[in-house]
CSV table of C-alpha atoms in Angstrom, one decimal:
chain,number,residue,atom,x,y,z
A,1,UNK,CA,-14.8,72.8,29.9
A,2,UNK,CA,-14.1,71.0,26.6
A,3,UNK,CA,-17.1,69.3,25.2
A,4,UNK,CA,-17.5,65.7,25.3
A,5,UNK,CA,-16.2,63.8,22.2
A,6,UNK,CA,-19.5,62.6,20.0
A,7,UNK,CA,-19.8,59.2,20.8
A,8,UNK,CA,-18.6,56.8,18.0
A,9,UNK,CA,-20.5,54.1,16.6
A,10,UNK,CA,-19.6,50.4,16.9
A,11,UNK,CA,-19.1,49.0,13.7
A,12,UNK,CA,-21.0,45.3,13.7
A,13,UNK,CA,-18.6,42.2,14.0
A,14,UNK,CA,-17.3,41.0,11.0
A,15,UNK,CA,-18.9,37.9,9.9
A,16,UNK,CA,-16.7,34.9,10.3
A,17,UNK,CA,-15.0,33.6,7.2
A,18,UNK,CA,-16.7,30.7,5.1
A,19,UNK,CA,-15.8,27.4,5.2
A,20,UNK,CA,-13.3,26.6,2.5
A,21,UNK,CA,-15.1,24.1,0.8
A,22,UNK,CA,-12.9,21.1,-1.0
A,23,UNK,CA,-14.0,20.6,-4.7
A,24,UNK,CA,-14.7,17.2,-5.5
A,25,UNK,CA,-11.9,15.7,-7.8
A,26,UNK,CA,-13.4,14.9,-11.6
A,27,UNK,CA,-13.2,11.8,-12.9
A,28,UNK,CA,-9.4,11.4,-14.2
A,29,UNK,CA,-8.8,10.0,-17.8
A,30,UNK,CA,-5.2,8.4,-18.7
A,31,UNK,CA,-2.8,11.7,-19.2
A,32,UNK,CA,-4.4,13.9,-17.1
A,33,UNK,CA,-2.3,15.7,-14.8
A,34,UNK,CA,-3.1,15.4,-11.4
A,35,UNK,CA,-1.8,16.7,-8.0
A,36,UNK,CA,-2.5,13.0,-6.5
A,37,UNK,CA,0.1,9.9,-7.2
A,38,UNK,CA,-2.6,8.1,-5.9
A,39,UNK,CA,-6.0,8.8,-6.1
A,40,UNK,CA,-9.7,6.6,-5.3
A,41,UNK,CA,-13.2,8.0,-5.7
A,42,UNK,CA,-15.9,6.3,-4.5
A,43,UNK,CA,-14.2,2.9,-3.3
A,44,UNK,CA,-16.9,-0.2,-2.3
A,45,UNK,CA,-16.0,-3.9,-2.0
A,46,UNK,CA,-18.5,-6.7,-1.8
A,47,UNK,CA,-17.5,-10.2,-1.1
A,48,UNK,CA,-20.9,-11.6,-2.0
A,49,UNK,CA,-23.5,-9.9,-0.1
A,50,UNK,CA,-20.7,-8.5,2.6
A,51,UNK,CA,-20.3,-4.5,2.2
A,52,UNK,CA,-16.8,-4.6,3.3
A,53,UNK,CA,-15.9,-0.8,2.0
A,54,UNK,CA,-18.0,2.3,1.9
A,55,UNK,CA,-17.5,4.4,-0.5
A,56,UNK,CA,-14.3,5.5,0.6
A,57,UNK,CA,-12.7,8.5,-1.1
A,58,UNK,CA,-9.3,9.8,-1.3
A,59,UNK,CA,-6.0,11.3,-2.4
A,60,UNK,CA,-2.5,10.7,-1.8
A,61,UNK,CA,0.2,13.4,-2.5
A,62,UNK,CA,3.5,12.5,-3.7
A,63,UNK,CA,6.3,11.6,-1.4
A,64,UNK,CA,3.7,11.8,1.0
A,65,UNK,CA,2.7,8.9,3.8
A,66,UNK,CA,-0.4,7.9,4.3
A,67,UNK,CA,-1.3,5.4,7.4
A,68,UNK,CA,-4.4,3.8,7.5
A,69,UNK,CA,-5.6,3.0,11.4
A,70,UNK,CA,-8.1,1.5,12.8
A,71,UNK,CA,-9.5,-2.2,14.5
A,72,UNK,CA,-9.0,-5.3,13.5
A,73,UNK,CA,-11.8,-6.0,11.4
A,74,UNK,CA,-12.3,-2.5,10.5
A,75,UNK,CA,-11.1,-2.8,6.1
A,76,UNK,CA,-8.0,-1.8,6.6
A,77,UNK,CA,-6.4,-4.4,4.6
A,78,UNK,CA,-9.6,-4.9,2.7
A,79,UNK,CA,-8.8,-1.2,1.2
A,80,UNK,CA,-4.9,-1.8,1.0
A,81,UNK,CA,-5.6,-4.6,-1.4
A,82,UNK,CA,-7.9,-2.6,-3.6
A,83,UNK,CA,-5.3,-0.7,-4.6
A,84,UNK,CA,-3.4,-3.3,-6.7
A,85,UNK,CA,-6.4,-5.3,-7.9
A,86,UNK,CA,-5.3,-8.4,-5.4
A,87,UNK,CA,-9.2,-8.6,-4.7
A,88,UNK,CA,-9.6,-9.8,-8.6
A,89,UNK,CA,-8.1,-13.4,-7.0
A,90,UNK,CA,-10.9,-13.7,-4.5
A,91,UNK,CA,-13.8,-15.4,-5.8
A,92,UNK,CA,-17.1,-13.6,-4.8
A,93,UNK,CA,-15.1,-10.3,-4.7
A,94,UNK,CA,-15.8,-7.1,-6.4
A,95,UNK,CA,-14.7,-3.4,-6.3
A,96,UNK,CA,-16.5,-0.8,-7.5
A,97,UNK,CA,-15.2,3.3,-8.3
A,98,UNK,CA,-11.9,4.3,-9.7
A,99,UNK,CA,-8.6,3.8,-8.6
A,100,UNK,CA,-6.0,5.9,-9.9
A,101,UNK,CA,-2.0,5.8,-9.6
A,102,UNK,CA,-0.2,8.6,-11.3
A,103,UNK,CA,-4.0,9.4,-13.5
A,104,UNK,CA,-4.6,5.9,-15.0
A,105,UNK,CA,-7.6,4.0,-13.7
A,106,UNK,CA,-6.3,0.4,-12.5
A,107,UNK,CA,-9.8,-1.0,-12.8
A,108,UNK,CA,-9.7,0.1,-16.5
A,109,UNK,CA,-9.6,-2.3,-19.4
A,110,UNK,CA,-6.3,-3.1,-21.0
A,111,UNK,CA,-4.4,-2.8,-17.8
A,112,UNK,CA,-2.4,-6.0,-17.0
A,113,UNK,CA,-2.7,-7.0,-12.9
A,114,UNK,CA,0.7,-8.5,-13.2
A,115,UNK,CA,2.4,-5.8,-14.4
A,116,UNK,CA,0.5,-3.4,-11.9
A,117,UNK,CA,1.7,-5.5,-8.9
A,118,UNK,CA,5.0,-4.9,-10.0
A,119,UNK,CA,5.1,-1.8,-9.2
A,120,UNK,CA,2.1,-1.5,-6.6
A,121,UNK,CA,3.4,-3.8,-4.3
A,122,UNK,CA,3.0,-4.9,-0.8
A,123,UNK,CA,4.8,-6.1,2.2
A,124,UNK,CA,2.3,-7.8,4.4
A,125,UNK,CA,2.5,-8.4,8.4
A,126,UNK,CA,3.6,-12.2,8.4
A,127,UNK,CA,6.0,-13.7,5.9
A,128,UNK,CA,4.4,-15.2,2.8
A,129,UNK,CA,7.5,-16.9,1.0
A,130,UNK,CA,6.9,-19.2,-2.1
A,131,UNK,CA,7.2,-22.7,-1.0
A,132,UNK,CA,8.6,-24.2,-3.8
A,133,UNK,CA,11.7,-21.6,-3.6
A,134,UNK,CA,15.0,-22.2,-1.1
A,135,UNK,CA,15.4,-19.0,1.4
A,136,UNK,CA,18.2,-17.8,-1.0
A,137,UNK,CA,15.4,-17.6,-4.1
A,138,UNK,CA,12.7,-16.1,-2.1
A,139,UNK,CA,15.0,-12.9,-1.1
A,140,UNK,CA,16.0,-12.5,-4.7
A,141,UNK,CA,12.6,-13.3,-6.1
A,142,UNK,CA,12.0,-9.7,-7.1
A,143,UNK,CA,15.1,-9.5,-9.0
A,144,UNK,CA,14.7,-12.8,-10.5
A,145,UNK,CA,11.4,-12.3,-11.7
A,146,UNK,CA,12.5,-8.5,-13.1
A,147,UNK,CA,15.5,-9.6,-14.7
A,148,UNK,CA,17.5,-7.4,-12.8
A,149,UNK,CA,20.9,-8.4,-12.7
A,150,UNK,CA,24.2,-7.4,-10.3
A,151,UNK,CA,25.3,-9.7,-7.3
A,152,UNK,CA,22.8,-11.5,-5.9
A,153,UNK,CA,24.5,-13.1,-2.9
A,154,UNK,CA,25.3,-10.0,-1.9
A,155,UNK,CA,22.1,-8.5,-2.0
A,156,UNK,CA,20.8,-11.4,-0.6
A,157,UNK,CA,23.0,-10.9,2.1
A,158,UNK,CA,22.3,-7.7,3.1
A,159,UNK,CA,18.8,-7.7,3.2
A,160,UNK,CA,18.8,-10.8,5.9
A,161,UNK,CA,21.1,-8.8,7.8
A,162,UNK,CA,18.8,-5.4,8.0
A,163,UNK,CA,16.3,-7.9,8.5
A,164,UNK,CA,18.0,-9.0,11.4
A,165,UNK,CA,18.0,-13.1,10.0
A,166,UNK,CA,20.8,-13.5,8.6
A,167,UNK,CA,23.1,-15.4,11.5
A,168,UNK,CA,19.8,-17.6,11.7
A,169,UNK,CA,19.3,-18.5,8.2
A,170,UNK,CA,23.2,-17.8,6.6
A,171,UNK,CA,23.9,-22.2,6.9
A,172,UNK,CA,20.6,-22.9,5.2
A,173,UNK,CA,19.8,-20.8,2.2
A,174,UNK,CA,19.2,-23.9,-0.1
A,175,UNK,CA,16.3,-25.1,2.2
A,176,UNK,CA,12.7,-24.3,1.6
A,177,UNK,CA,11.3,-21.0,2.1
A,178,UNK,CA,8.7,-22.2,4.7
A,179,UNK,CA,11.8,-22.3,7.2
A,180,UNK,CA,12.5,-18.4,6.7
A,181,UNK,CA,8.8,-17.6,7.7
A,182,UNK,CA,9.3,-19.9,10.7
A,183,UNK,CA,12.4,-17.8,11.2
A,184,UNK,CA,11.2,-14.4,10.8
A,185,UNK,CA,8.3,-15.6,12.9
A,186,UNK,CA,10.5,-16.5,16.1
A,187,UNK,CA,12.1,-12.8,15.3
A,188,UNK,CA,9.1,-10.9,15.3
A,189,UNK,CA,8.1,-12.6,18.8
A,190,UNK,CA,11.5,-11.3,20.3
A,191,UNK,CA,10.7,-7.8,19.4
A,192,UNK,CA,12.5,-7.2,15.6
A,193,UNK,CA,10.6,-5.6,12.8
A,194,UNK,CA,8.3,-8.7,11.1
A,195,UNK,CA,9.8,-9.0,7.6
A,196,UNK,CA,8.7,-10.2,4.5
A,197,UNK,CA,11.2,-11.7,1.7
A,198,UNK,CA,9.2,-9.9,-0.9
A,199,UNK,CA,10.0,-6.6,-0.1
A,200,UNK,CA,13.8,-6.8,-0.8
């Protein structure tokens, strides 16, 4: 009779691996390379005595999408608007913490909020054209007021049609822009895409 193998003892479980724990980002200073195009530490808005934003804290990789979801009410806009220093037109506003694009602080001194909108911009949910401007002028506003030259009309053009306006509007491109958001409005309520002249 063959004896009985000696019983083997059971190694213990192996403890479960740590956390990965994220490093906090240092502060950036202009030059520094950074794996973020965008980056905000710390974020808080105040309109007067309002806390709007929390100390909100994130980064953005490149060609990456970020969506930012939540209630009506929640900041969500409140945040969005942080990010190219349109809060600095709201009297009784103020941001606190760093916002960075591409490692330079937009809340820093020296750096121009009209030249920053320019190239953080935003399309917002309902039209906002300028009134004084025709339809025509409001659609080629950002190449106006870039001095970018080529064929305007056809631009023009173009963008109305992926907009889906332009057999509404093609007759009346001299008059006001208030009649585009008028136009885009009665679009949006028939289920197309609610557009903005600014982001063409």
């Amino acid at each position: 009779m063959t004896p009985a193998a000696p019983a083997q003892a059971m190694s213990p479980e192996k403890p479960a691996p740590p956390t990965p724990v994220v490093a906090q980002q240092p502060p950036l200073v202009p030059g520094t390379e950074t794996p973020f195009k965008v980056e905000v530490q710390d974020l808080n808005v105040y309109f007067r005595a309002n806390h709007a934003i929390r100390h909100v804290s994130l980064g953005v990789i490149p060609q990456t999408v970020l969506a930012v979801i939540g209630p009506s009410g929640c900041g969500k806009s409140t945040f969005i608007r942080a990010l190219n220093r349109m809060h600095d037109l709201v009297p009784g506003a103020r941001v606190e913490g760093k916002v960075f694009v591409d490692g330079r602080d937009l809340y820093a001194r020296g750096i121009d909020p009209v030249l920053l909108r320019r190239r953080v911009g935003m399309v917002f949910q309902r039209p906002n054209p300028f009134p004084t401007m025709s339809i025509f002028e409001n659609v080629a506003a950002g190449l106006t007021l870039n001095g970018i030259g080529g064929n305007h009309a056809e631009i023009v053009e173009r963008c109305l049609r992926q907009a889906a306006l332009w057999d509404e509007v093609k007759d009346r491109l001299r008059h006001a822009g208030t009649s585009l958001a008028a136009s885009s409005s009665a679009s949006a309520s028939r289920g197309r895409w609610p557009w903005s002249p600014r982001c063409c």
